[in-house]
mmCIF file with all atom_site columns, C-alpha atoms in Angstrom:
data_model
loop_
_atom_site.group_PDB
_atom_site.id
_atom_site.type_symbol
_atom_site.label_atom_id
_atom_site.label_alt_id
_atom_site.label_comp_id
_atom_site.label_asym_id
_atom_site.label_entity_id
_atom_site.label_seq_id
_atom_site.pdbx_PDB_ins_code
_atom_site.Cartn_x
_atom_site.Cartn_y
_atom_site.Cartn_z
_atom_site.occupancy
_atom_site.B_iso_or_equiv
_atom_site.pdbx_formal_charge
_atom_site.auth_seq_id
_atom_site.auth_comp_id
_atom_site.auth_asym_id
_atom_site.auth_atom_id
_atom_site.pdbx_PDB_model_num
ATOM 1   C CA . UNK A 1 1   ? 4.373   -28.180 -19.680 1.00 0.00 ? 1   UNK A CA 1
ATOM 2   C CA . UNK A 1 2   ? 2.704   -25.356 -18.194 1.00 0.00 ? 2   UNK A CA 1
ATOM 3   C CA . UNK A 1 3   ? 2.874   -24.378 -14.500 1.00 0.00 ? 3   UNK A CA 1
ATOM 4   C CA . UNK A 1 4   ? 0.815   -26.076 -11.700 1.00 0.00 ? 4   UNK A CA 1
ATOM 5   C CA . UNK A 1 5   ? -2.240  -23.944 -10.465 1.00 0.00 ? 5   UNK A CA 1
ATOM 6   C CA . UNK A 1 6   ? -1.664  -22.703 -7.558  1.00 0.00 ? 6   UNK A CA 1
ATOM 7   C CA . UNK A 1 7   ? -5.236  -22.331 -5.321  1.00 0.00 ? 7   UNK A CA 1
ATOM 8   C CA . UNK A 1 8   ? -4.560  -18.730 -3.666  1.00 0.00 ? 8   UNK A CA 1
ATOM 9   C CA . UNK A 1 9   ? -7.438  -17.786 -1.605  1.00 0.00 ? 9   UNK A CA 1
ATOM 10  C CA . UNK A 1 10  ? -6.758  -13.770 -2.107  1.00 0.00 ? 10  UNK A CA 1
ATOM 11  C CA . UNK A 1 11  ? -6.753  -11.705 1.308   1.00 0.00 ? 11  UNK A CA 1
ATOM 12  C CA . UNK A 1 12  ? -4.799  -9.196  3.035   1.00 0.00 ? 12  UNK A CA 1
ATOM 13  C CA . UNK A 1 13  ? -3.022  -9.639  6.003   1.00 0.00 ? 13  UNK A CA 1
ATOM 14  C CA . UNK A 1 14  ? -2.652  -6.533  8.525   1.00 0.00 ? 14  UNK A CA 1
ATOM 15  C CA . UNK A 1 15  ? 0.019   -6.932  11.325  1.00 0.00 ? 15  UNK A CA 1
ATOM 16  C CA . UNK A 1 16  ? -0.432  -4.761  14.243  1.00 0.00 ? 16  UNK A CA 1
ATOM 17  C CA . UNK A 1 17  ? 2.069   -3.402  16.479  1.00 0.00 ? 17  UNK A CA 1
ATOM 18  C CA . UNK A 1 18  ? 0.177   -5.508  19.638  1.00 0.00 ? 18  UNK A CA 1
ATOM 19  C CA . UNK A 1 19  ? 1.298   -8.628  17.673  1.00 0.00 ? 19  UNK A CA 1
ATOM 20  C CA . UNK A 1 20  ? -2.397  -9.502  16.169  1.00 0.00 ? 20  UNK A CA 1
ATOM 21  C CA . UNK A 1 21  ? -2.962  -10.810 12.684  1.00 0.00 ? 21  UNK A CA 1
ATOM 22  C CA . UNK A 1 22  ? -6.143  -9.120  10.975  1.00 0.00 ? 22  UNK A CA 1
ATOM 23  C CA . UNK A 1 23  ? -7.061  -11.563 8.250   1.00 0.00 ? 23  UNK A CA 1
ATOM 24  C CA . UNK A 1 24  ? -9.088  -9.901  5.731   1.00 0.00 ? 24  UNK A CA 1
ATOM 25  C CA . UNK A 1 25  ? -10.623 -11.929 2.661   1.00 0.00 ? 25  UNK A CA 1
ATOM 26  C CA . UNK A 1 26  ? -10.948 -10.291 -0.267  1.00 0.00 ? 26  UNK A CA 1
ATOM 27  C CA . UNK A 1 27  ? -13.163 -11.327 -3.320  1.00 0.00 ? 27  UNK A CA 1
ATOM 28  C CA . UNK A 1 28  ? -11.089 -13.338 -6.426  1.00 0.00 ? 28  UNK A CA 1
ATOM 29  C CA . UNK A 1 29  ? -10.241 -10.569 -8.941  1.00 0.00 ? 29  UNK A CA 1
ATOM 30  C CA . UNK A 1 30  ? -10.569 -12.273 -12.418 1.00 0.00 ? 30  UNK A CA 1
ATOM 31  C CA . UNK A 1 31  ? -7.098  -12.144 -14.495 1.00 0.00 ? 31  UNK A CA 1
ATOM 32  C CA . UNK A 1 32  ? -8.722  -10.292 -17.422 1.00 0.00 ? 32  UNK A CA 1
ATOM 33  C CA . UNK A 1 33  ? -11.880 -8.407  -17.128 1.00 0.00 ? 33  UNK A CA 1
ATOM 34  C CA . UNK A 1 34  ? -14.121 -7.960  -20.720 1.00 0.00 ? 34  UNK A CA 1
ATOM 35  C CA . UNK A 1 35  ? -14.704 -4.649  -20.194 1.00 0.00 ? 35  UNK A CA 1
ATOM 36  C CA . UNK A 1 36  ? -14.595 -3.241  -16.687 1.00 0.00 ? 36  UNK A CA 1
ATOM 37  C CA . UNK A 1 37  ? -17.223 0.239   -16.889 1.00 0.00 ? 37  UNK A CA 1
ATOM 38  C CA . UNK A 1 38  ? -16.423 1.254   -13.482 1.00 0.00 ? 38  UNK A CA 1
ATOM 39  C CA . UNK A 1 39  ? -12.544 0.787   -13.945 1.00 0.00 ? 39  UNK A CA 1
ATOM 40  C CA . UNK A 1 40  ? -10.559 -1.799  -11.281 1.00 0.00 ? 40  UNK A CA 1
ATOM 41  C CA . UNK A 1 41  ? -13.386 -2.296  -8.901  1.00 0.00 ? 41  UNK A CA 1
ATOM 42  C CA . UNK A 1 42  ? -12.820 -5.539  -8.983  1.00 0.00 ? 42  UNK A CA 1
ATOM 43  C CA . UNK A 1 43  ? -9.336  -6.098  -8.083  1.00 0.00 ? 43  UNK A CA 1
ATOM 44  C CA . UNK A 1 44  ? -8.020  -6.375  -5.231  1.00 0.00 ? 44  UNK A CA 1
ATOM 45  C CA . UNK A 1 45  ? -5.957  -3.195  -4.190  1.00 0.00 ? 45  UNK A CA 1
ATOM 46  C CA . UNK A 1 46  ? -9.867  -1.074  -4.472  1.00 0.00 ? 46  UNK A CA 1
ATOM 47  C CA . UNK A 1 47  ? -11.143 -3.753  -2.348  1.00 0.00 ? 47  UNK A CA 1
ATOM 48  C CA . UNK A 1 48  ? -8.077  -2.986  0.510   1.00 0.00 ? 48  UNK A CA 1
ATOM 49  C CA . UNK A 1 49  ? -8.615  0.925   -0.062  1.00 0.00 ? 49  UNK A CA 1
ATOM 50  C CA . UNK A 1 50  ? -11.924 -0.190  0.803   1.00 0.00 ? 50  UNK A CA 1
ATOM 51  C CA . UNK A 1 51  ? -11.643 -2.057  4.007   1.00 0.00 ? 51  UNK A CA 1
ATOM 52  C CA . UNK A 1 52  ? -8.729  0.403   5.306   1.00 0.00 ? 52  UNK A CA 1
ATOM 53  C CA . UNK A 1 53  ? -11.311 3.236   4.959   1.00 0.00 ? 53  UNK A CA 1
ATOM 54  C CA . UNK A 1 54  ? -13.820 1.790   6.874   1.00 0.00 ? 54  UNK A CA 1
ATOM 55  C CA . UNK A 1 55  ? -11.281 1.039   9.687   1.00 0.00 ? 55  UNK A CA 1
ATOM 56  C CA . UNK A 1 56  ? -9.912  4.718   9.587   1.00 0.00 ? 56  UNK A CA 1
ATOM 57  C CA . UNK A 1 57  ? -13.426 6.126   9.538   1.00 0.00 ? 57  UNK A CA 1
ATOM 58  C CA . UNK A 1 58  ? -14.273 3.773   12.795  1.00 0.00 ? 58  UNK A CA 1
ATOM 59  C CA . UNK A 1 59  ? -10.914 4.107   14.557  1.00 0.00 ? 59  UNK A CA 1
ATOM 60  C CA . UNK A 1 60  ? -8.410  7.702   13.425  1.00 0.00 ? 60  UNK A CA 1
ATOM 61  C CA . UNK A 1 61  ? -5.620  5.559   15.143  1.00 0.00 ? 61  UNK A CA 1
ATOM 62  C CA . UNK A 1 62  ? -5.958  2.607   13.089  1.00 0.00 ? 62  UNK A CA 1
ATOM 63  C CA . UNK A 1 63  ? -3.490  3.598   11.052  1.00 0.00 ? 63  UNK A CA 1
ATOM 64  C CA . UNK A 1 64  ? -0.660  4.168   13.779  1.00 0.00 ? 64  UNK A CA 1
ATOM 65  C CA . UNK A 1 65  ? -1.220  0.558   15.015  1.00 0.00 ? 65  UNK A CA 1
ATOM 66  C CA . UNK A 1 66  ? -0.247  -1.215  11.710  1.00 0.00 ? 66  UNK A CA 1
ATOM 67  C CA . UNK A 1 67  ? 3.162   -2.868  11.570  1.00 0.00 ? 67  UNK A CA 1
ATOM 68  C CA . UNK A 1 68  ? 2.902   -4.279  7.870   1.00 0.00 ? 68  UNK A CA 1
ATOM 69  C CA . UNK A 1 69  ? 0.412   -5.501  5.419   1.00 0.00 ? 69  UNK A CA 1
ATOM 70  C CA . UNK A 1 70  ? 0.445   -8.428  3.130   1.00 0.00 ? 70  UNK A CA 1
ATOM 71  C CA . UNK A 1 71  ? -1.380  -8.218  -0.050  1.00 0.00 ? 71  UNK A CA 1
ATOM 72  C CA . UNK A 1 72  ? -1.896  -12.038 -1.329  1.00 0.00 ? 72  UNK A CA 1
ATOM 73  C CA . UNK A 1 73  ? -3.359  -12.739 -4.941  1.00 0.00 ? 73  UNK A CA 1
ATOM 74  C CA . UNK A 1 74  ? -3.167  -15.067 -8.013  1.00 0.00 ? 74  UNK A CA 1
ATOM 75  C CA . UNK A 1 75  ? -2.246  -12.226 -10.444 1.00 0.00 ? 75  UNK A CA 1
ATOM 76  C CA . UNK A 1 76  ? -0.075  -9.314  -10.093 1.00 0.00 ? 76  UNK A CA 1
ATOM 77  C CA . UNK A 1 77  ? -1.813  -6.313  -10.346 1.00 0.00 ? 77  UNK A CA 1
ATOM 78  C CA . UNK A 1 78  ? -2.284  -3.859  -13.128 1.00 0.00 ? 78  UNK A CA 1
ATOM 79  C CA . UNK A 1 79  ? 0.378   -0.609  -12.332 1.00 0.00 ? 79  UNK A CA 1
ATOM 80  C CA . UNK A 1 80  ? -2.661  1.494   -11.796 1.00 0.00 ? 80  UNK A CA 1
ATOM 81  C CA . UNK A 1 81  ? -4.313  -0.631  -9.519  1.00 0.00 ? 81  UNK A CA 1
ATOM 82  C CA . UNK A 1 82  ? -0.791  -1.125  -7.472  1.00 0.00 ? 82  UNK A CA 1
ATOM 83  C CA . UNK A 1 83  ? -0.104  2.837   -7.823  1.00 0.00 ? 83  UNK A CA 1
ATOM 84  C CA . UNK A 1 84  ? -3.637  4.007   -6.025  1.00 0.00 ? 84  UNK A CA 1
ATOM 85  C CA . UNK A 1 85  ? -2.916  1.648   -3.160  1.00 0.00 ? 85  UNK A CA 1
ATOM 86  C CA . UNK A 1 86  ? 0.488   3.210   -2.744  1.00 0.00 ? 86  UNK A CA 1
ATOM 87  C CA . UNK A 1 87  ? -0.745  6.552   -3.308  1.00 0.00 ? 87  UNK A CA 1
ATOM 88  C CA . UNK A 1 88  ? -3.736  6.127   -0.776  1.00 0.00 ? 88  UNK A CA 1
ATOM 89  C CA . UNK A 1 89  ? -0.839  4.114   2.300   1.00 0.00 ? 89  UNK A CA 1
ATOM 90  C CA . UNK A 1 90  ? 1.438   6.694   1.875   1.00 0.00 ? 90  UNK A CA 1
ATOM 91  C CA . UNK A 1 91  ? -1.528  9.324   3.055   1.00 0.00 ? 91  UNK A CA 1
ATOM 92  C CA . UNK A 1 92  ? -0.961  7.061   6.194   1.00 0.00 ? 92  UNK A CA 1
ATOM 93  C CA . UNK A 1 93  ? 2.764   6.605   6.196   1.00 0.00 ? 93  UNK A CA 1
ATOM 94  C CA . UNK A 1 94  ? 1.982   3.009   5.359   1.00 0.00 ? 94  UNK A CA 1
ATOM 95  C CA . UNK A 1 95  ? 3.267   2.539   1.553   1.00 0.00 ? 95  UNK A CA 1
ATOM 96  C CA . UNK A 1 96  ? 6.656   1.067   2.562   1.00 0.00 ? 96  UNK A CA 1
ATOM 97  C CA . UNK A 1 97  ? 5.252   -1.349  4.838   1.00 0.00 ? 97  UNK A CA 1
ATOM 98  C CA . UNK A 1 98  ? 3.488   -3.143  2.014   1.00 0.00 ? 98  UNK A CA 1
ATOM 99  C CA . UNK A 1 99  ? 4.447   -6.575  0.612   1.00 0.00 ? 99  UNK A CA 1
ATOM 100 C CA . UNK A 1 100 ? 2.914   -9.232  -1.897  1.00 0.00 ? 100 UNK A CA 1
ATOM 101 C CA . UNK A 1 101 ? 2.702   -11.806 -2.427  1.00 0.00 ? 101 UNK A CA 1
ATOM 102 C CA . UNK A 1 102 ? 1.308   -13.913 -6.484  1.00 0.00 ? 102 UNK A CA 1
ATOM 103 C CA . UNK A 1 103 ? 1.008   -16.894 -7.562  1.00 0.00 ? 103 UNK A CA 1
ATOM 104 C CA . UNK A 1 104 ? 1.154   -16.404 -10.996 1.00 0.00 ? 104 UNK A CA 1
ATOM 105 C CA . UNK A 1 105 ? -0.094  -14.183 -14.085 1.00 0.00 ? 105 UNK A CA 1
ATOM 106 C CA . UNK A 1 106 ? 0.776   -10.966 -15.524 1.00 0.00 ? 106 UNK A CA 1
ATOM 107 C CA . UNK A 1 107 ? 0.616   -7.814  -14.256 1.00 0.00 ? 107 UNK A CA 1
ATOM 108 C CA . UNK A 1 108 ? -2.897  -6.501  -16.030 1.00 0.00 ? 108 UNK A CA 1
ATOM 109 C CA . UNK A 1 109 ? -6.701  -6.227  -15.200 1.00 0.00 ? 109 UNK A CA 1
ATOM 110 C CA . UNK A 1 110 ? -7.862  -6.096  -18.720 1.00 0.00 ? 110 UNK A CA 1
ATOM 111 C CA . UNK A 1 111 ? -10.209 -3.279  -18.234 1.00 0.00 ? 111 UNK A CA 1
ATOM 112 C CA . UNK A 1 112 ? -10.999 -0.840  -20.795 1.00 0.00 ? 112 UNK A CA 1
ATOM 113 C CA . UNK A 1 113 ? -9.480  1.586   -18.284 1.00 0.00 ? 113 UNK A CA 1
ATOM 114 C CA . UNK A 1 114 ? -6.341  0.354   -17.743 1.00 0.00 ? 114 UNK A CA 1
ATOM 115 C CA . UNK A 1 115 ? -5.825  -0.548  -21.376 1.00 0.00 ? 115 UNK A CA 1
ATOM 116 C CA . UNK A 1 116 ? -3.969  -3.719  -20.558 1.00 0.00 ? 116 UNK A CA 1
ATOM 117 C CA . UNK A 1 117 ? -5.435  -6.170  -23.205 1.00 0.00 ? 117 UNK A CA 1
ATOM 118 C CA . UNK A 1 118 ? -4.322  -9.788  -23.109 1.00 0.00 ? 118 UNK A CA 1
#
């Protein structure tokens, strides 16, 4: 008997240091990708580089005002994916105040980049 699905709706959740939640949705990345041309676009850690740029670009102390971030998906993401997000909070002192949270799947994107094929 296989596992029950379990509906994740995949977002990010910032926690300030002023006690506010900062819900961000992100777009469902698919478990395997055919063949990804522009790499991991479409999972979720590019999508959080993404959104943290923007807020750094309109606020330079953005960064000093996070208290944690929760990264929720339905798969776990492929190394590279979960190594650029590191690489790009710890710019920002922010890398150890990551978490996750999956529901299920392996830890792979599929794309021709990664080279993590089913």
């Amino acid at each position: 008997m296989s596992a029950p699905f379990l509906p994740v709706t995949p977002q990010a959740n910032v926690y300030t240091t002023s006690g506010r939640l900062l819900r961000v949705p992100l777009r469902p990345a698919p478990q395997l990708a055919p063949d990804c041309g522009a790499g991991c676009g479409h999972q979720l850690e590019p999508q959080v580089i993404r959104w943290f740029s923007r807020q750094v670009a309109a606020n330079p102390a953005f960064t000093s005002q996070v208290r944690s971030v929760l990264l929720i998906g339905r798969h776990r993401p492929c190394p590279q994916c979960q190594q650029a997000l590191l690489r790009f909070l710890r710019r920002f002192r922010l890398a150890g105040k990551l978490r996750r949270v999956t529901a299920v799947g392996p830890g792979r994107c599929g794309c021709a980049r990664c080279r993590h094929q089913g």
